[in-house]
Short mmCIF file of C-alpha atoms in Angstrom, two decimals:
data_model
loop_
_atom_site.label_atom_id
_atom_site.label_comp_id
_atom_site.label_asym_id
_atom_site.label_seq_id
_atom_site.Cartn_x
_atom_site.Cartn_y
_atom_site.Cartn_z
CA MET A 1 -56.53 76.14 9.33
CA VAL A 2 -55.42 79.59 10.30
CA GLN A 3 -56.19 82.29 7.80
CA PHE A 4 -53.89 85.12 6.76
CA LYS A 5 -54.03 87.39 3.91
CA GLU A 6 -50.85 86.40 2.46
CA GLU A 7 -51.75 82.80 2.32
CA LYS A 8 -52.55 82.86 -1.62
CA LEU A 9 -49.08 84.36 -2.16
CA LEU A 10 -47.50 81.76 -0.34
CA ARG A 11 -49.39 78.77 -1.87
CA LYS A 12 -48.45 80.16 -5.37
CA GLU A 13 -44.91 80.24 -4.32
CA LEU A 14 -44.94 76.70 -2.73
CA GLN A 15 -46.66 75.17 -5.79
CA LYS A 16 -44.25 76.65 -8.12
CA LEU A 17 -41.21 75.59 -6.30
CA LEU A 18 -41.93 72.66 -4.30
CA GLU A 19 -45.15 71.05 -5.99
CA ASP A 20 -43.00 67.73 -6.92
CA TYR A 21 -41.88 67.32 -3.43
CA GLU A 22 -45.16 66.81 -1.56
CA HIS A 23 -44.54 64.43 1.44
CA LYS A 24 -40.71 64.09 0.65
CA GLU A 25 -37.98 64.87 2.97
CA ILE A 26 -36.08 68.09 2.24
CA ARG A 27 -32.96 68.78 4.38
CA SER A 28 -33.12 72.53 3.99
CA LEU A 29 -36.99 72.94 4.02
CA ASN A 30 -36.94 75.50 6.92
CA LYS A 31 -34.17 78.07 4.98
CA ILE A 32 -36.32 77.63 1.71
CA ILE A 33 -39.47 78.67 3.65
CA MET A 34 -37.71 81.56 5.33
CA SER A 35 -36.18 82.81 2.00
CA MET A 36 -39.58 82.61 0.28
CA LEU A 37 -41.34 84.56 3.21
CA ALA A 38 -38.69 87.27 2.93
CA ARG A 39 -39.44 87.59 -0.58
CA ILE A 40 -43.23 87.64 -0.18
CA ASN A 41 -42.77 90.24 2.45
CA ASN A 42 -41.09 92.65 0.00
CA GLU A 43 -44.14 92.28 -2.20
CA ALA A 44 -46.68 92.53 0.22
CA LYS A 45 -45.68 93.97 3.94
CA ILE A 46 -46.89 91.25 6.28
CA PHE A 47 -46.84 93.38 9.36
CA SER A 48 -48.32 96.52 8.07
CA GLY A 49 -50.11 98.91 10.43
CA ILE A 50 -47.66 98.32 13.21
CA PRO A 51 -45.40 100.85 14.76
CA GLU A 52 -42.35 101.40 12.38
CA GLN A 53 -39.89 100.62 15.08
CA LEU A 54 -41.34 97.10 15.64
CA VAL A 55 -41.53 96.11 12.09
CA THR A 56 -37.99 94.61 11.66
CA LEU A 57 -38.29 92.74 15.12
CA ALA A 58 -41.73 91.35 13.67
CA ASN A 59 -40.39 90.52 10.36
CA ASN A 60 -37.22 88.77 11.80
CA SER A 61 -39.38 86.90 14.55
CA LEU A 62 -41.53 85.33 11.88
CA LEU A 63 -38.49 84.04 10.06
CA LEU A 64 -37.15 82.62 13.14
CA GLN A 65 -40.59 81.03 14.11
CA VAL A 66 -40.75 79.32 10.70
CA TYR A 67 -37.04 78.23 10.68
CA GLN A 68 -37.83 76.73 14.24
CA ARG A 69 -40.92 75.13 13.66
CA THR A 70 -40.61 73.78 9.99
CA GLY A 71 -39.68 70.04 9.82
CA LEU A 72 -37.92 67.98 7.20
CA THR A 73 -40.85 66.57 5.38
CA TYR A 74 -42.77 68.86 3.24
CA SER A 75 -46.45 69.34 3.12
CA GLU A 76 -47.96 72.55 1.62
CA ASP A 77 -50.81 72.66 4.03
CA LYS A 78 -48.57 72.12 6.98
CA VAL A 79 -46.19 74.98 5.91
CA VAL A 80 -49.06 77.11 5.42
CA SER A 81 -50.41 76.26 9.09
CA VAL A 82 -47.03 77.05 10.49
CA VAL A 83 -46.57 80.26 8.72
CA GLY A 84 -50.18 81.37 9.63
CA THR A 85 -49.88 80.52 13.41
CA SER A 86 -46.59 82.33 13.46
CA ILE A 87 -47.94 85.46 12.00
CA ASN A 88 -50.94 85.58 13.96
CA TYR A 89 -48.93 84.86 17.16
CA ILE A 90 -46.42 87.49 16.53
CA LYS A 91 -49.36 90.06 15.78
CA ALA A 92 -50.79 89.27 19.18
CA VAL A 93 -47.35 90.03 20.94
CA ILE A 94 -47.29 93.32 19.04
CA ASP A 95 -50.66 94.13 19.87
CA LYS A 96 -50.05 93.58 23.50
CA LEU A 97 -46.86 95.72 23.35
CA VAL A 98 -49.13 98.54 21.56
CA LYS A 99 -51.77 98.37 24.41
CA ILE A 100 -49.19 98.71 26.95
CA ALA A 101 -47.63 101.75 25.17
CA ASP A 102 -51.16 103.37 25.09
CA ASP A 103 -51.11 103.33 28.77
CA LEU A 104 -48.04 105.74 28.83
CA GLN A 105 -50.62 108.36 27.01
CA ASP A 106 -47.50 110.28 25.75
CA SER A 107 -46.36 110.06 22.26
CA ASP A 108 -42.46 110.66 23.12
CA LYS A 109 -42.74 107.90 25.66
CA LYS A 110 -44.56 105.57 23.27
CA GLU A 111 -41.90 106.25 20.63
CA ALA A 112 -39.14 105.72 23.12
CA LEU A 113 -40.66 102.43 24.28
CA TYR A 114 -40.98 100.94 20.61
CA SER A 115 -37.35 102.03 19.86
CA LEU A 116 -36.19 100.54 23.24
CA ILE A 117 -37.79 97.01 22.27
CA GLY A 118 -37.14 97.24 18.21
CA GLY A 119 -33.91 98.81 18.31
CA SER A 120 -32.01 96.36 20.45
CA HIS A 121 -28.98 94.77 18.71
CA LEU A 122 -29.11 91.87 20.96
CA PHE A 123 -31.90 90.21 19.00
CA MET A 124 -30.61 91.20 15.81
CA ALA A 125 -27.08 89.71 16.37
CA TYR A 126 -28.80 86.62 17.66
CA PHE A 127 -30.95 86.07 14.52
CA PHE A 128 -29.19 87.71 11.56
CA CYS A 129 -25.57 86.60 12.31
CA LYS A 130 -26.73 82.96 13.15
CA TYR A 131 -29.53 82.13 10.91
CA ARG A 132 -29.04 84.69 7.77
CA LYS A 133 -25.17 84.97 8.03
CA LYS A 134 -24.98 83.37 4.31
CA PHE A 135 -27.52 85.64 2.79
CA PHE A 136 -25.94 88.72 4.63
CA ALA A 137 -22.57 87.76 3.58
CA ASP A 138 -23.54 87.02 -0.04
CA ASN A 139 -25.02 90.40 -0.34
CA VAL A 140 -22.13 92.25 1.23
CA ASN A 141 -19.57 90.60 -1.07
CA VAL A 142 -21.77 91.73 -4.06
CA LEU A 143 -22.00 95.16 -2.74
CA CYS A 144 -18.22 95.36 -2.18
CA GLU A 145 -17.78 94.18 -5.95
CA LEU A 146 -20.06 96.84 -7.13
CA HIS A 147 -18.26 99.74 -5.20
CA GLY A 148 -14.78 98.47 -5.82
CA ILE A 149 -13.87 97.59 -2.29
CA PRO A 150 -11.20 94.73 -2.33
CA LYS A 151 -11.69 91.32 -0.62
CA LEU A 152 -10.50 91.07 3.32
CA ASN A 153 -6.81 89.86 3.71
CA GLU A 154 -7.16 86.11 3.99
CA LYS A 155 -5.05 86.23 7.07
CA ILE A 156 -7.37 88.34 8.82
CA THR A 157 -9.20 86.18 11.60
CA SER A 158 -12.55 86.58 13.26
CA ASN A 159 -11.03 88.43 16.09
CA ASP A 160 -9.02 90.65 14.03
CA ALA A 161 -12.17 91.74 12.31
CA LEU A 162 -13.72 92.22 15.82
CA VAL A 163 -10.99 94.50 17.14
CA SER A 164 -11.27 96.64 14.11
CA LEU A 165 -14.93 97.09 14.53
CA PHE A 166 -14.38 98.25 17.98
CA GLU A 167 -13.21 101.44 16.37
CA LEU A 168 -15.39 104.45 16.34
CA THR A 169 -17.03 105.72 13.10
CA GLU A 170 -15.68 108.89 11.42
CA SER A 171 -18.59 110.68 13.07
CA LYS A 172 -17.59 109.32 16.69
CA LYS A 173 -20.98 108.76 17.42
CA CYS A 174 -20.86 105.11 17.84
CA SER A 175 -18.32 102.07 16.94
CA LYS A 176 -18.21 100.55 13.55
CA LEU A 177 -19.85 97.21 14.99
CA GLN A 178 -22.93 99.36 15.95
CA ARG A 179 -23.08 101.06 12.89
CA ALA A 180 -23.06 97.65 11.01
CA LEU A 181 -25.56 96.31 13.10
CA ASP A 182 -27.88 99.35 12.61
CA ILE A 183 -27.62 98.90 8.70
CA ILE A 184 -28.64 95.11 8.99
CA MET A 185 -31.46 95.82 11.21
CA GLN A 186 -32.67 98.61 8.92
CA HIS A 187 -31.71 97.55 5.58
CA GLY A 188 -30.54 94.03 5.79
CA ASN A 189 -32.84 92.56 2.96
CA ASP A 190 -32.64 95.68 0.81
CA LEU A 191 -28.77 96.14 0.23
CA ILE A 192 -28.79 94.96 -3.33
CA THR A 193 -31.69 94.64 -5.91
CA ILE A 194 -31.81 92.50 -9.14
CA ASP A 195 -33.14 94.54 -12.25
CA ALA A 196 -34.83 93.28 -15.33
CA ASN A 197 -31.73 92.15 -16.96
CA GLU A 198 -30.72 89.90 -13.83
CA LEU A 199 -27.97 92.43 -12.93
CA ASN A 200 -27.07 93.24 -9.27
CA ILE A 201 -27.89 96.94 -8.44
CA SER A 202 -26.49 98.72 -5.42
CA ASN A 203 -29.03 100.55 -3.04
CA ALA A 204 -26.09 101.76 -0.94
CA SER A 205 -26.43 105.33 -2.13
CA LYS A 206 -30.00 105.51 -1.55
CA LEU A 207 -30.00 103.94 1.85
CA GLY A 208 -27.32 106.49 2.91
CA ILE A 209 -24.62 103.88 3.14
CA SER A 210 -21.05 104.96 2.67
CA ASN A 211 -17.98 103.18 1.61
CA GLU A 212 -16.71 103.25 5.27
CA ASP A 213 -20.02 101.55 6.37
CA ILE A 214 -19.60 98.77 3.52
CA LYS A 215 -16.14 98.04 4.93
CA ALA A 216 -17.52 97.62 8.40
CA LEU A 217 -20.18 95.33 7.04
CA GLN A 218 -17.42 93.20 5.34
CA LEU A 219 -15.69 92.99 8.69
CA LEU A 220 -18.69 91.83 10.17
CA THR A 221 -18.70 89.09 7.53
CA ARG A 222 -15.56 87.69 8.79
CA VAL A 223 -16.60 87.52 12.63
CA ASP A 224 -17.97 84.26 13.97
CA TYR A 225 -21.50 84.74 14.59
CA ASP A 226 -21.27 83.35 18.36
CA ASN A 227 -18.69 86.18 18.89
CA VAL A 228 -20.94 88.77 17.81
CA TYR A 229 -23.83 87.49 19.86
CA SER A 230 -21.56 87.00 22.88
CA LEU A 231 -20.15 90.51 22.31
CA MET A 232 -23.65 91.88 22.46
CA SER A 233 -24.37 90.02 25.56
CA ILE A 234 -21.33 90.97 27.42
CA ALA A 235 -22.20 94.72 26.56
CA TYR A 236 -25.96 94.53 27.74
CA GLU A 237 -24.93 92.47 30.63
CA SER A 238 -22.76 94.97 31.80
CA ILE A 239 -25.42 97.75 31.97
CA SER A 240 -27.71 97.47 35.19
CA ILE A 241 -30.83 98.99 36.12
CA GLU A 242 -32.33 99.36 39.46
CA ASN A 243 -36.12 99.07 40.41
CA LYS A 244 -36.85 101.95 42.74
CA ARG A 245 -40.00 100.26 43.90
CA THR A 246 -38.62 96.83 44.83
CA GLY A 247 -34.75 97.53 44.83
CA GLN A 248 -34.08 94.55 42.58
CA LYS A 249 -31.10 94.97 39.85
CA LEU A 250 -31.41 93.85 36.48
CA SER A 251 -29.00 93.85 33.70
CA LEU A 252 -30.35 95.18 30.24
CA ASN A 253 -29.41 91.63 28.88
CA SER A 254 -31.92 90.14 31.22
CA LEU A 255 -34.38 92.81 30.68
CA TYR A 256 -34.48 92.18 26.96
CA ASN A 257 -34.71 88.52 27.36
CA LEU A 258 -37.87 88.81 28.95
CA ILE A 259 -39.58 90.49 25.92
CA PHE A 260 -37.54 88.36 23.26
CA SER A 261 -38.40 85.23 24.75
CA MET A 262 -41.98 86.14 23.79
CA PHE A 263 -41.11 86.66 20.30
CA THR A 264 -38.63 83.74 19.77
CA ASN A 265 -41.28 81.19 21.67
CA SER A 266 -41.41 78.21 19.34
CA TYR A 267 -44.00 76.48 21.59
CA ILE A 268 -47.15 78.22 20.21
CA LYS A 269 -49.90 76.32 21.83
CA ASP A 270 -52.39 79.18 22.65
CA ILE A 271 -52.43 82.55 20.89
CA GLU A 272 -55.30 83.82 23.25
CA SER A 273 -53.11 83.42 26.40
CA CYS A 274 -51.09 86.21 24.78
CA LYS A 275 -53.91 88.44 24.18
CA GLU A 276 -55.49 87.86 27.66
CA ASN A 277 -52.12 88.67 29.26
CA LYS A 278 -51.63 85.34 31.03
CA ASN A 279 -47.83 85.87 30.24
CA SER A 280 -46.13 87.57 33.39
CA GLU A 281 -43.08 88.57 30.97
CA PHE A 282 -44.97 91.58 29.84
CA ASN A 283 -45.91 92.79 33.32
CA GLU A 284 -42.36 92.07 34.43
CA PHE A 285 -40.72 93.93 31.65
CA MET A 286 -42.87 96.94 32.05
CA ASP A 287 -42.36 96.96 35.83
CA ALA A 288 -38.63 97.22 35.39
CA ILE A 289 -38.58 99.91 32.86
CA LEU A 290 -41.43 102.10 34.55
CA ASN A 291 -39.67 102.05 37.93
CA ILE A 292 -36.06 102.74 37.03
CA ASP A 293 -33.97 104.33 39.95
CA ASN A 294 -30.29 104.18 38.62
CA ILE A 295 -28.64 102.96 35.59
CA ASN A 296 -24.96 101.80 35.91
CA VAL A 297 -22.00 100.14 34.06
CA LEU A 298 -20.74 97.12 35.97
CA TYR A 299 -17.75 95.02 35.20
CA SER A 300 -17.49 91.42 36.57
CA GLY A 301 -14.74 90.20 34.46
CA ILE A 302 -13.75 89.30 30.78
CA ALA A 303 -15.79 86.56 29.03
CA ARG A 304 -13.81 83.44 28.23
CA ASN A 305 -14.39 83.67 24.63
CA PHE A 306 -12.75 87.12 24.38
CA HIS A 307 -9.86 86.25 26.62
CA ASP A 308 -7.52 85.73 23.59
CA ILE A 309 -8.12 89.46 22.64
CA PHE A 310 -8.33 91.38 25.94
CA LYS A 311 -6.14 89.24 28.22
CA ASN A 312 -2.82 91.58 27.56
CA ASN A 313 -4.27 94.22 25.16
CA LEU A 314 -5.30 97.15 27.49
CA THR A 315 -6.02 99.16 24.20
CA ALA A 316 -8.38 96.64 22.79
CA PHE A 317 -10.32 96.36 26.09
CA SER A 318 -10.52 100.11 26.53
CA LYS A 319 -12.01 100.44 23.18
CA PHE A 320 -14.54 97.79 23.91
CA GLU A 321 -15.29 99.43 27.28
CA ASN A 322 -15.56 102.95 25.91
CA ASN A 323 -16.70 102.38 22.21
CA ILE A 324 -19.08 99.68 22.71
CA ILE A 325 -20.31 99.31 26.35
CA HIS A 326 -20.50 102.97 27.31
CA LYS A 327 -21.91 104.00 23.90
CA TYR A 328 -24.81 101.31 24.21
CA ALA A 329 -25.17 102.39 27.89
CA GLU A 330 -25.83 106.17 26.75
CA ILE A 331 -28.35 105.20 24.26
CA GLU A 332 -30.27 102.97 26.32
CA LYS A 333 -30.45 105.53 29.07
CA GLU A 334 -31.57 108.19 26.76
CA LYS A 335 -34.73 105.90 25.74
CA LEU A 336 -35.31 104.85 29.46
CA SER A 337 -34.98 108.36 30.64
CA ILE A 338 -37.73 109.46 28.29
CA ILE A 339 -40.05 106.60 29.28
CA ASN A 340 -39.61 107.60 32.79
CA SER A 341 -38.97 111.40 32.42
CA ILE A 342 -35.93 111.10 34.47
CA SER A 343 -32.50 113.02 33.97
CA THR A 344 -30.46 112.12 30.59
CA THR A 345 -27.08 112.48 32.45
CA LYS A 346 -24.47 109.89 31.52
CA PRO A 347 -24.68 106.52 33.29
CA SER A 348 -22.43 106.04 36.31
CA THR A 349 -19.71 103.46 36.26
CA GLU A 350 -18.90 100.95 38.88
CA ASN A 351 -15.98 98.68 39.11
CA THR A 352 -17.65 96.17 41.28
CA SER A 353 -19.97 93.31 40.29
CA VAL A 354 -23.05 94.82 42.20
CA VAL A 355 -24.42 98.17 42.19
CA SER A 356 -23.21 100.52 44.93
CA SER A 357 -25.96 102.96 44.94
CA SER A 358 -27.35 101.41 48.20
CA GLU A 359 -24.12 102.26 49.77
CA ASN A 360 -24.39 105.86 48.67
CA THR A 361 -27.96 106.07 50.05
CA LEU A 362 -26.76 104.76 53.53
CA GLU A 363 -23.85 107.16 53.64
CA THR A 364 -26.27 109.99 52.78
CA GLU A 365 -28.72 109.00 55.50
CA GLU A 366 -25.91 108.47 57.85
CA ASN A 367 -24.73 112.11 57.15
CA GLU A 368 -28.05 113.36 57.69
CA GLU A 369 -28.49 111.58 60.95
CA SER A 370 -25.10 112.48 62.37
CA SER A 371 -26.23 116.15 62.29
CA GLU A 372 -28.81 115.66 64.56
CA THR A 373 -26.59 115.86 67.89
CA MET A 374 -27.59 116.18 71.34
CA THR A 375 -26.37 119.52 73.08
CA GLU A 376 -25.53 120.34 76.74
CA ALA A 377 -25.82 123.96 77.54
CA THR A 378 -23.41 125.55 80.06
CA ASP A 379 -22.93 129.03 81.28
CA GLU A 380 -19.62 129.43 78.98
CA THR A 381 -20.39 127.42 75.77
CA VAL A 382 -22.58 124.61 73.89
CA ILE A 383 -20.92 121.17 74.00
CA GLU A 384 -21.87 118.65 71.33
CA VAL A 385 -22.48 115.17 72.42
CA PRO A 386 -22.13 112.51 70.02
CA THR A 387 -25.02 110.13 69.46
CA ARG A 388 -25.06 106.41 68.79
CA ARG A 389 -25.97 107.24 65.44
CA SER A 390 -23.08 109.68 64.90
CA ARG A 391 -20.84 107.00 65.96
CA ARG A 392 -22.31 104.55 63.73
CA PHE A 393 -21.54 106.98 60.79
CA ASP A 394 -17.91 107.30 62.09
CA GLN A 395 -17.69 103.42 62.00
CA VAL A 396 -19.26 103.26 58.57
CA THR A 397 -17.03 106.05 57.13
CA LEU A 398 -13.98 104.09 58.49
CA ALA A 399 -15.14 100.84 56.95
CA LEU A 400 -15.58 102.49 53.60
CA ALA A 401 -12.24 104.31 53.73
CA VAL A 402 -10.66 101.01 54.29
CA PHE A 403 -12.43 99.22 51.64
CA SER A 404 -11.63 101.86 49.00
CA ALA A 405 -7.96 101.79 50.08
CA LEU A 406 -7.82 98.27 49.54
CA PHE A 407 -9.57 98.30 46.21
CA LEU A 408 -7.04 101.07 44.83
CA ILE A 409 -4.19 98.98 46.03
CA ALA A 410 -5.60 95.65 44.41
CA ASN A 411 -6.64 97.57 41.04
CA SER A 412 -3.07 99.15 40.96
CA ALA A 413 -1.40 95.71 41.42
CA PHE A 414 -3.73 94.36 38.81
CA LEU A 415 -2.64 97.00 36.23
CA MET A 416 0.89 96.95 36.96
CA TYR A 417 0.67 93.25 36.38
CA LEU A 418 -1.05 93.76 32.95
CA ILE A 419 1.53 96.45 32.08
CA GLY A 420 4.44 94.34 33.00
CA SER A 421 3.28 91.43 31.16
CA LYS A 422 3.11 93.35 27.97
CA ASN A 423 7.17 92.99 27.58
CA SER A 424 6.53 89.40 26.85
CA ALA A 425 3.04 89.41 25.66
CA PRO A 426 2.40 86.34 23.28
CA VAL A 427 0.64 86.53 20.01
CA TYR A 428 -3.08 85.15 20.07
CA GLY A 429 -4.46 84.29 16.39
CA ASN A 430 -3.10 87.01 14.38
CA ILE A 431 -3.32 89.63 16.92
CA ASP A 432 0.18 91.16 18.18
CA THR A 433 -1.11 92.03 21.88
CA ASN A 434 1.87 94.48 22.07
CA GLN A 435 0.49 96.46 19.21
CA GLN A 436 -2.26 99.10 19.19
CA CYS A 437 -5.39 97.51 18.05
CA SER A 438 -6.16 100.56 15.76
CA SER A 439 -2.88 99.70 13.74
CA ILE A 440 -4.93 96.96 11.80
CA TYR A 441 -7.40 99.18 10.51
CA THR A 442 -7.19 102.83 9.17
CA GLU A 443 -3.40 103.66 9.20
CA GLU A 444 -2.34 100.30 7.63
CA GLU A 445 -5.44 99.36 5.77
CA SER A 446 -3.45 96.98 3.40
CA SER A 447 -2.96 94.67 6.17
CA VAL A 448 -6.96 94.22 6.46
CA TRP A 449 -7.71 94.42 2.62
CA GLN A 450 -5.98 92.69 -0.41
CA ASP A 451 -4.21 94.89 -2.91
CA GLN A 452 -6.28 95.14 -5.97
#
């Protein structure tokens, strides 16, 4: 059986709680073991000694592994085996990442790499909002009671709450959604503690969490977990990086999936295969982030599950675009820039579904080639004779001009359609699409929170 240092603590907890259930079926066994491990981890840090930025990812990956691999029939030895194998597997993945980071030979680049991997909200949205939402919601409700924050109005739907979370925080540094996910990532298990008298104690002040933050967390409890993950997927899918070596374009969503698939792999057969680098995901991930040429924001349409928010509400979509997508793009751009030692200018924006940097490169090359004209000398003057290259440049320029004109016409027509439709915009759920999305938040707070 796999050995691990927390085994004695785990067996003690199992015997205290489940001793009478050996070989019996327990429908929620995986949730029981997951909660048990979270408590043990608070007492004895399971992943001590690894980079701080990766601790939360490792902890949540362990809980997810145990949740996925624990059956319905309880057996102490079987549970201990699942937990031990999961811990050792995740440590092997972390060890491989640390080894890769050591090759960077620069502390700032290492920190940026760890932050890039461990700071992604994509995995956090998937794990916490899906597998620990009840735990999270219960803690946030207690936190609201302790701080005198009223309950949300029962009429507020998941989409209402989501649009409110598109708003920027008071600091304007990020959206309320991003701030809420940051808090969950850093302090999700520590929002409250229970004292010796079995009373709930808030840790908000100690953790630097304001009442505004608590309200954002409260709104997040109202959002359907599928929508949270879908929203993060849309944001990360809209950010594209181009490999300067291969020319391949890859979304951040696909990039993160390469590495997170390692942590979430529930079919653990050979831990040594991870240590020996038989998994190509590591190499593909590092090749992508170490050879970045361009980082762009792309738009390929609005996801169907957000159609009822964005269809006729230009304000809501604008806030999603500026406060969610672009804020995430700027953050990821900065991390990737440090790793690659490239410029930290803001990412460019493209309205097409493909990156057009190759077209810009072609145009530049053609400009350079067109200047290489042949000349014929006469006694009176020098006459420039256009070459085949210069004529090709003129043709490309004309084609680009026609394409740009057609795009502007189509875009204008689309915007006129949306604006015109506002006069008869329907109401989706409880969102009036003729209304500014900010009107359900700060200015008319009573529409979101119940009167005390």
